[in-house]
PDB file of C-alpha atoms in Angstrom:
ATOM      1  CA  UNK A   1      18.268   2.499  -1.635  1.00  0.00           C
ATOM      2  CA  UNK A   2      19.471   5.361   0.632  1.00  0.00           C
ATOM      3  CA  UNK A   3      16.851   7.812   1.007  1.00  0.00           C
ATOM      4  CA  UNK A   4      17.697  11.589   1.283  1.00  0.00           C
ATOM      5  CA  UNK A   5      17.757  13.874   4.445  1.00  0.00           C
ATOM      6  CA  UNK A   6      13.811  15.156   3.061  1.00  0.00           C
ATOM      7  CA  UNK A   7      12.757  11.693   2.233  1.00  0.00           C
ATOM      8  CA  UNK A   8      13.810  10.456   5.649  1.00  0.00           C
ATOM      9  CA  UNK A   9      12.317  13.410   7.541  1.00  0.00           C
ATOM     10  CA  UNK A  10       9.052  12.703   5.755  1.00  0.00           C
ATOM     11  CA  UNK A  11       9.051   9.139   6.953  1.00  0.00           C
ATOM     12  CA  UNK A  12       9.584  10.066  10.120  1.00  0.00           C
ATOM     13  CA  UNK A  13       6.631  12.308  10.598  1.00  0.00           C
ATOM     14  CA  UNK A  14       4.600   9.959   8.798  1.00  0.00           C
ATOM     15  CA  UNK A  15       5.470   7.070  10.802  1.00  0.00           C
ATOM     16  CA  UNK A  16       4.908   9.324  14.265  1.00  0.00           C
ATOM     17  CA  UNK A  17       1.562  10.300  12.910  1.00  0.00           C
ATOM     18  CA  UNK A  18       0.558   6.792  11.558  1.00  0.00           C
ATOM     19  CA  UNK A  19       1.523   4.583  14.250  1.00  0.00           C
ATOM     20  CA  UNK A  20      -1.154   5.319  16.703  1.00  0.00           C
ATOM     21  CA  UNK A  21      -4.048   5.205  14.002  1.00  0.00           C
ATOM     22  CA  UNK A  22      -2.598   2.008  12.432  1.00  0.00           C
ATOM     23  CA  UNK A  23      -2.142   0.186  15.654  1.00  0.00           C
ATOM     24  CA  UNK A  24      -5.988   1.087  16.654  1.00  0.00           C
ATOM     25  CA  UNK A  25      -7.036   0.070  13.135  1.00  0.00           C
ATOM     26  CA  UNK A  26      -5.264  -2.985  13.069  1.00  0.00           C
ATOM     27  CA  UNK A  27      -3.088  -2.330  10.292  1.00  0.00           C
ATOM     28  CA  UNK A  28       0.604  -3.259  10.126  1.00  0.00           C
ATOM     29  CA  UNK A  29       2.575   0.156  10.249  1.00  0.00           C
ATOM     30  CA  UNK A  30       5.277  -1.580   7.750  1.00  0.00           C
ATOM     31  CA  UNK A  31       2.443  -1.797   5.165  1.00  0.00           C
ATOM     32  CA  UNK A  32       1.229   1.306   5.699  1.00  0.00           C
ATOM     33  CA  UNK A  33       4.496   3.304   5.562  1.00  0.00           C
ATOM     34  CA  UNK A  34       5.557   0.799   2.433  1.00  0.00           C
ATOM     35  CA  UNK A  35       2.494   1.489   0.579  1.00  0.00           C
ATOM     36  CA  UNK A  36       3.183   5.317   1.235  1.00  0.00           C
ATOM     37  CA  UNK A  37       6.574   4.809  -0.250  1.00  0.00           C
ATOM     38  CA  UNK A  38       5.577   3.039  -3.223  1.00  0.00           C
ATOM     39  CA  UNK A  39       2.041   5.271  -3.939  1.00  0.00           C
ATOM     40  CA  UNK A  40       4.095   8.826  -3.364  1.00  0.00           C
ATOM     41  CA  UNK A  41       7.628   8.029  -4.694  1.00  0.00           C
ATOM     42  CA  UNK A  42       8.664   8.586  -1.030  1.00  0.00           C
ATOM     43  CA  UNK A  43       6.938  11.669  -0.518  1.00  0.00           C
ATOM     44  CA  UNK A  44       7.836  13.461  -3.955  1.00  0.00           C
ATOM     45  CA  UNK A  45       4.285  12.972  -5.444  1.00  0.00           C
ATOM     46  CA  UNK A  46       1.392  13.847  -3.339  1.00  0.00           C
ATOM     47  CA  UNK A  47      -2.006  15.431  -4.053  1.00  0.00           C
ATOM     48  CA  UNK A  48      -3.683  17.800  -1.321  1.00  0.00           C
ATOM     49  CA  UNK A  49      -2.404  15.083   1.839  1.00  0.00           C
ATOM     50  CA  UNK A  50      -3.412  12.211  -0.447  1.00  0.00           C
ATOM     51  CA  UNK A  51      -0.465  10.067   1.330  1.00  0.00           C
ATOM     52  CA  UNK A  52      -1.300   6.913  -0.409  1.00  0.00           C
ATOM     53  CA  UNK A  53      -2.716   8.049  -3.903  1.00  0.00           C
ATOM     54  CA  UNK A  54      -6.375   7.103  -2.780  1.00  0.00           C
ATOM     55  CA  UNK A  55      -9.163   7.469  -5.453  1.00  0.00           C
ATOM     56  CA  UNK A  56     -12.428   9.064  -5.155  1.00  0.00           C
ATOM     57  CA  UNK A  57     -13.836  11.446  -2.704  1.00  0.00           C
ATOM     58  CA  UNK A  58     -11.979  12.554   0.604  1.00  0.00           C
ATOM     59  CA  UNK A  59     -12.895  14.866   3.165  1.00  0.00           C
ATOM     60  CA  UNK A  60     -11.960  17.561   1.336  1.00  0.00           C
ATOM     61  CA  UNK A  61     -13.343  16.628  -2.203  1.00  0.00           C
ATOM     62  CA  UNK A  62     -11.484  15.609  -5.137  1.00  0.00           C
ATOM     63  CA  UNK A  63      -9.258  16.292  -7.851  1.00  0.00           C
ATOM     64  CA  UNK A  64      -9.333  15.167 -11.438  1.00  0.00           C
ATOM     65  CA  UNK A  65      -6.083  14.366 -12.622  1.00  0.00           C
ATOM     66  CA  UNK A  66      -4.692  12.832 -15.999  1.00  0.00           C
ATOM     67  CA  UNK A  67      -2.819   9.815 -15.720  1.00  0.00           C
ATOM     68  CA  UNK A  68      -0.330   8.407 -18.893  1.00  0.00           C
ATOM     69  CA  UNK A  69      -0.870   4.798 -19.084  1.00  0.00           C
ATOM     70  CA  UNK A  70       1.681   3.988 -21.716  1.00  0.00           C
ATOM     71  CA  UNK A  71       2.476   6.228 -24.857  1.00  0.00           C
ATOM     72  CA  UNK A  72      -0.828   6.355 -26.247  1.00  0.00           C
ATOM     73  CA  UNK A  73      -3.431   5.810 -23.508  1.00  0.00           C
ATOM     74  CA  UNK A  74      -4.286   8.577 -21.642  1.00  0.00           C
ATOM     75  CA  UNK A  75      -6.692   8.124 -18.609  1.00  0.00           C
ATOM     76  CA  UNK A  76      -8.955  10.762 -16.315  1.00  0.00           C
ATOM     77  CA  UNK A  77      -9.323   9.585 -12.421  1.00  0.00           C
ATOM     78  CA  UNK A  78     -10.504  11.417  -9.585  1.00  0.00           C
ATOM     79  CA  UNK A  79      -7.819  11.439  -6.610  1.00  0.00           C
ATOM     80  CA  UNK A  80      -9.135  12.309  -3.240  1.00  0.00           C
ATOM     81  CA  UNK A  81      -8.157  15.342  -1.508  1.00  0.00           C
ATOM     82  CA  UNK A  82      -7.748  15.318   2.444  1.00  0.00           C
ATOM     83  CA  UNK A  83      -8.169  18.330   4.948  1.00  0.00           C
ATOM     84  CA  UNK A  84      -4.872  17.021   6.496  1.00  0.00           C
ATOM     85  CA  UNK A  85      -2.304  13.835   6.737  1.00  0.00           C
ATOM     86  CA  UNK A  86      -4.297  12.534   9.642  1.00  0.00           C
ATOM     87  CA  UNK A  87      -7.213  12.478   7.483  1.00  0.00           C
ATOM     88  CA  UNK A  88      -5.457  10.787   4.837  1.00  0.00           C
ATOM     89  CA  UNK A  89      -4.031   8.012   7.308  1.00  0.00           C
ATOM     90  CA  UNK A  90      -7.673   7.221   8.531  1.00  0.00           C
ATOM     91  CA  UNK A  91      -9.047   6.992   5.297  1.00  0.00           C
ATOM     92  CA  UNK A  92      -6.534   4.484   4.084  1.00  0.00           C
ATOM     93  CA  UNK A  93      -6.721   2.333   7.616  1.00  0.00           C
ATOM     94  CA  UNK A  94     -10.455   2.438   6.797  1.00  0.00           C
ATOM     95  CA  UNK A  95     -10.068   1.304   3.243  1.00  0.00           C
ATOM     96  CA  UNK A  96      -7.816  -1.540   3.910  1.00  0.00           C
ATOM     97  CA  UNK A  97      -9.967  -3.042   6.633  1.00  0.00           C
ATOM     98  CA  UNK A  98     -13.435  -2.918   5.151  1.00  0.00           C
ATOM     99  CA  UNK A  99     -15.267  -4.594   2.259  1.00  0.00           C
ATOM    100  CA  UNK A 100     -13.453  -6.707   0.149  1.00  0.00           C
ATOM    101  CA  UNK A 101      -9.932  -6.119   2.197  1.00  0.00           C
ATOM    102  CA  UNK A 102     -11.271  -6.950   5.353  1.00  0.00           C
ATOM    103  CA  UNK A 103     -10.191 -10.291   5.959  1.00  0.00           C
ATOM    104  CA  UNK A 104      -6.688  -9.113   5.988  1.00  0.00           C
ATOM    105  CA  UNK A 105      -7.267  -7.449   9.128  1.00  0.00           C
ATOM    106  CA  UNK A 106      -9.256 -10.514  10.692  1.00  0.00           C
ATOM    107  CA  UNK A 107      -6.418 -12.658   9.638  1.00  0.00           C
ATOM    108  CA  UNK A 108      -2.968 -11.115   9.322  1.00  0.00           C
ATOM    109  CA  UNK A 109      -3.046  -7.964  11.221  1.00  0.00           C
ATOM    110  CA  UNK A 110      -0.208  -9.616  12.853  1.00  0.00           C
ATOM    111  CA  UNK A 111       1.644 -10.513   9.665  1.00  0.00           C
ATOM    112  CA  UNK A 112       2.738  -7.518   7.516  1.00  0.00           C
ATOM    113  CA  UNK A 113       3.865  -9.417   4.297  1.00  0.00           C
ATOM    114  CA  UNK A 114       0.701 -11.606   4.118  1.00  0.00           C
ATOM    115  CA  UNK A 115      -1.532  -8.383   5.028  1.00  0.00           C
ATOM    116  CA  UNK A 116      -0.305  -6.790   2.158  1.00  0.00           C
ATOM    117  CA  UNK A 117      -0.169  -9.792  -0.206  1.00  0.00           C
ATOM    118  CA  UNK A 118      -3.868 -10.273   0.755  1.00  0.00           C
ATOM    119  CA  UNK A 119      -4.590  -6.469  -0.162  1.00  0.00           C
ATOM    120  CA  UNK A 120      -2.627  -6.855  -3.449  1.00  0.00           C
ATOM    121  CA  UNK A 121      -4.691  -9.992  -4.097  1.00  0.00           C
ATOM    122  CA  UNK A 122      -7.868  -8.440  -3.405  1.00  0.00           C
ATOM    123  CA  UNK A 123      -7.334  -5.662  -5.972  1.00  0.00           C
ATOM    124  CA  UNK A 124      -5.623  -2.894  -3.885  1.00  0.00           C
ATOM    125  CA  UNK A 125      -2.737  -2.609  -6.516  1.00  0.00           C
ATOM    126  CA  UNK A 126      -2.349  -3.779 -10.068  1.00  0.00           C
ATOM    127  CA  UNK A 127       1.356  -3.888 -10.490  1.00  0.00           C
ATOM    128  CA  UNK A 128       2.584  -7.423 -10.910  1.00  0.00           C
ATOM    129  CA  UNK A 129       5.421  -7.427  -8.660  1.00  0.00           C
ATOM    130  CA  UNK A 130       3.718  -4.854  -6.082  1.00  0.00           C
ATOM    131  CA  UNK A 131       4.123  -7.304  -2.883  1.00  0.00           C
ATOM    132  CA  UNK A 132       7.890  -7.280  -3.774  1.00  0.00           C
ATOM    133  CA  UNK A 133       8.279  -3.650  -4.492  1.00  0.00           C
ATOM    134  CA  UNK A 134       6.675  -3.062  -1.126  1.00  0.00           C
ATOM    135  CA  UNK A 135       9.239  -5.330   0.726  1.00  0.00           C
ATOM    136  CA  UNK A 136      12.214  -4.044  -0.470  1.00  0.00           C
ATOM    137  CA  UNK A 137      10.445  -0.198   0.533  1.00  0.00           C
ATOM    138  CA  UNK A 138      10.125  -1.727   3.913  1.00  0.00           C
ATOM    139  CA  UNK A 139      13.751  -2.762   4.352  1.00  0.00           C
ATOM    140  CA  UNK A 140      14.640   1.361   3.187  1.00  0.00           C
ATOM    141  CA  UNK A 141      12.287   2.289   5.712  1.00  0.00           C
ATOM    142  CA  UNK A 142      13.592  -0.167   8.451  1.00  0.00           C
ATOM    143  CA  UNK A 143      16.944   1.114   8.051  1.00  0.00           C
ATOM    144  CA  UNK A 144      16.144   4.811   7.800  1.00  0.00           C
ATOM    145  CA  UNK A 145      14.268   4.681  11.124  1.00  0.00           C
ATOM    146  CA  UNK A 146      16.431   2.500  12.634  1.00  0.00           C
ATOM    147  CA  UNK A 147      13.806   0.005  13.497  1.00  0.00           C
ATOM    148  CA  UNK A 148      14.291  -3.374  11.912  1.00  0.00           C
ATOM    149  CA  UNK A 149      10.976  -4.765  12.814  1.00  0.00           C
ATOM    150  CA  UNK A 150       9.286  -2.617  10.006  1.00  0.00           C
ATOM    151  CA  UNK A 151      10.989  -4.545   7.353  1.00  0.00           C
ATOM    152  CA  UNK A 152       9.104  -7.733   6.037  1.00  0.00           C
ATOM    153  CA  UNK A 153       9.848  -9.970   3.810  1.00  0.00           C
ATOM    154  CA  UNK A 154       7.907 -12.747   1.687  1.00  0.00           C
ATOM    155  CA  UNK A 155       8.409 -16.222   2.693  1.00  0.00           C
ATOM    156  CA  UNK A 156       8.716 -18.889   0.309  1.00  0.00           C
ATOM    157  CA  UNK A 157       4.961 -20.149   0.702  1.00  0.00           C
ATOM    158  CA  UNK A 158       3.843 -16.312   0.240  1.00  0.00           C
ATOM    159  CA  UNK A 159       5.995 -15.706  -2.806  1.00  0.00           C
ATOM    160  CA  UNK A 160       4.712 -18.854  -4.234  1.00  0.00           C
ATOM    161  CA  UNK A 161       1.298 -17.758  -3.581  1.00  0.00           C
ATOM    162  CA  UNK A 162       2.373 -14.302  -5.612  1.00  0.00           C
ATOM    163  CA  UNK A 163       3.356 -16.732  -8.277  1.00  0.00           C
ATOM    164  CA  UNK A 164      -0.117 -18.066  -8.480  1.00  0.00           C
ATOM    165  CA  UNK A 165      -2.247 -14.883  -8.291  1.00  0.00           C
ATOM    166  CA  UNK A 166       0.040 -13.008 -10.798  1.00  0.00           C
ATOM    167  CA  UNK A 167      -0.673 -15.626 -13.531  1.00  0.00           C
ATOM    168  CA  UNK A 168      -4.448 -15.958 -12.192  1.00  0.00           C
ATOM    169  CA  UNK A 169      -6.836 -14.181 -14.595  1.00  0.00           C
ATOM    170  CA  UNK A 170      -9.140 -13.457 -11.488  1.00  0.00           C
ATOM    171  CA  UNK A 171      -6.781 -12.425  -8.875  1.00  0.00           C
ATOM    172  CA  UNK A 172      -9.429 -11.930  -5.682  1.00  0.00           C
ATOM    173  CA  UNK A 173     -11.262 -15.306  -6.684  1.00  0.00           C
ATOM    174  CA  UNK A 174      -8.089 -17.008  -6.719  1.00  0.00           C
ATOM    175  CA  UNK A 175      -7.049 -15.627  -3.628  1.00  0.00           C
ATOM    176  CA  UNK A 176     -10.220 -16.052  -1.656  1.00  0.00           C
ATOM    177  CA  UNK A 177      -9.739 -19.889  -2.674  1.00  0.00           C
ATOM    178  CA  UNK A 178      -6.013 -20.241  -1.480  1.00  0.00           C
ATOM    179  CA  UNK A 179      -7.117 -18.397   1.733  1.00  0.00           C
ATOM    180  CA  UNK A 180      -9.665 -21.406   2.424  1.00  0.00           C
ATOM    181  CA  UNK A 181      -7.039 -24.153   2.299  1.00  0.00           C
TER     182      UNK A 181
END
């Protein structure tokens, strides 16, 4: 999908800001940018510098947001508020390199596709085809920034892993079993 000039500019700004933060945290920049693109619809949806739609409390507090989860279900959630884009990227990197996501950094900081699949398998996103969506976004990002190294693809083994995890009732437990093999 070709990006608008405004979306391309937002992407360039985020890439420049996020590159050193991601590098020092061990997070592939390609994953960070792809998750931003999906979470904010290329920067069109954003709450107080929350570049990744992170829930909970940020350094500037929280905002209660009503979400439509289908025609009959409404949910209320607390979206983190950040004082700056830097704070949001630092919070994102901290989240995806700690707790149940920590193994992604240890094992896959040099492999964006597997890093992303690990995050997804560990519960970062619920969408069943999230890894594929992010891979498509990474191709658009690479094209817009004229940086082919930012595109990642899911190889056959990674796609197969996604298929097995997608159908697993307890995705995270299955992910851990798969990673041991």
